[in-house]
Amino acid sequence: MTVYFIADIEVTDDRWVPSYAAEVHKIVESHGGRYLSRSGRIEVLEGEAKHGTLIAIIAFPSADAVRAFLDDPAYRPHLEARKAGSVSRLQL
């Protein structure tokens, strides 16, 4: 069953973003993921605005595929860079 992975990210240091954007897409695809949306244009229509800078919505074939992506050794340096340069909320 398709699951949706939502990354809501508040960038605090943008040095990691170019490499992340260039490399992570391929890693996502290797786990069956497909970006549905990836944008910095966030408009809150209802509710309290968060401090998000970027949002990504990715369809994966299963929750296990999401976890495999997050645990992939190829993703590890990007994960660490993102954690060092952002406050992230990842949802499944």
Coordinates of C-alpha atoms in Angstrom, one line a residue:
M1 CA 0.0 0.0 0.0
T2 CA 1.3 3.4 -0.9
V3 CA 2.4 5.6 2.1
Y4 CA 3.2 9.3 2.1
F5 CA 6.3 10.7 3.7
I6 CA 6.1 14.4 4.6
A7 CA 9.2 16.3 5.5
D8 CA 8.6 19.8 7.0
I9 CA 11.9 21.5 7.4
E10 CA 13.0 24.8 8.9
V11 CA 16.4 25.5 7.5
T12 CA 18.8 27.1 10.0
D13 CA 22.0 26.8 7.9
D14 CA 21.5 26.3 4.2
R15 CA 24.9 25.0 3.3
W16 CA 23.6 21.4 3.1
V17 CA 20.7 22.2 0.8
P18 CA 22.4 22.1 -2.7
S19 CA 24.1 18.8 -2.1
Y20 CA 20.9 17.3 -0.6
A21 CA 18.8 18.5 -3.5
A22 CA 21.2 17.1 -6.0
E23 CA 21.8 13.7 -4.4
V24 CA 18.9 12.6 -2.3
H25 CA 16.4 12.4 -5.1
K26 CA 18.4 9.4 -6.5
I27 CA 18.4 7.7 -3.1
V28 CA 14.7 8.2 -2.7
E29 CA 14.1 6.6 -6.1
S30 CA 16.3 3.6 -5.3
H31 CA 13.8 2.8 -2.5
G32 CA 10.7 3.1 -4.7
G33 CA 10.0 6.7 -3.6
R34 CA 8.5 9.4 -5.9
Y35 CA 8.5 13.1 -5.1
L36 CA 4.9 14.5 -5.4
S37 CA 6.0 17.9 -4.2
R38 CA 9.1 19.7 -3.1
S39 CA 8.9 23.4 -2.5
G40 CA 9.9 26.4 -0.5
R41 CA 6.7 28.2 -1.3
I42 CA 4.6 27.5 1.8
E43 CA 1.3 29.3 2.4
V44 CA -0.6 28.6 5.5
L45 CA -4.3 28.7 4.8
E46 CA -5.6 27.6 8.2
G47 CA -4.2 27.1 11.6
E48 CA -1.0 28.3 13.3
A49 CA 1.9 29.0 11.0
K50 CA 5.0 26.9 11.7
H51 CA 8.5 28.0 10.9
G52 CA 8.9 25.7 7.9
T53 CA 11.2 26.7 5.1
L54 CA 10.8 23.7 2.9
I55 CA 8.3 20.9 2.5
A56 CA 8.5 17.7 0.6
I57 CA 5.8 15.0 0.0
I58 CA 7.1 11.7 -1.2
A59 CA 5.1 8.6 -2.1
F60 CA 6.7 5.3 -1.1
P61 CA 5.4 1.8 -1.8
S62 CA 5.4 1.0 2.0
A63 CA 6.4 2.2 5.4
D64 CA 9.3 -0.3 5.3
A65 CA 10.6 1.4 2.1
V66 CA 10.6 4.8 4.0
R67 CA 12.5 3.3 6.9
A68 CA 15.0 1.6 4.4
F69 CA 15.6 5.0 2.8
L70 CA 16.2 6.7 6.2
D71 CA 18.6 3.9 7.2
D72 CA 20.4 3.7 3.8
P73 CA 24.2 4.3 4.3
A74 CA 24.2 6.5 1.1
Y75 CA 21.7 8.8 2.8
R76 CA 23.6 9.0 6.1
P77 CA 25.8 12.0 5.3
H78 CA 22.8 13.9 3.9
L79 CA 20.8 13.1 7.0
E80 CA 23.5 14.3 9.3
A81 CA 24.0 17.5 7.3
R82 CA 20.2 18.1 7.3
K83 CA 20.0 17.6 11.1
A84 CA 22.9 19.9 11.7
G85 CA 21.4 22.7 9.5
S86 CA 17.7 22.4 10.2
V87 CA 14.9 21.6 12.5
S88 CA 12.9 18.9 10.8
R89 CA 9.6 17.2 11.3
L90 CA 9.3 13.9 9.4
Q91 CA 5.9 12.3 9.2
L92 CA 4.5 9.1 7.7

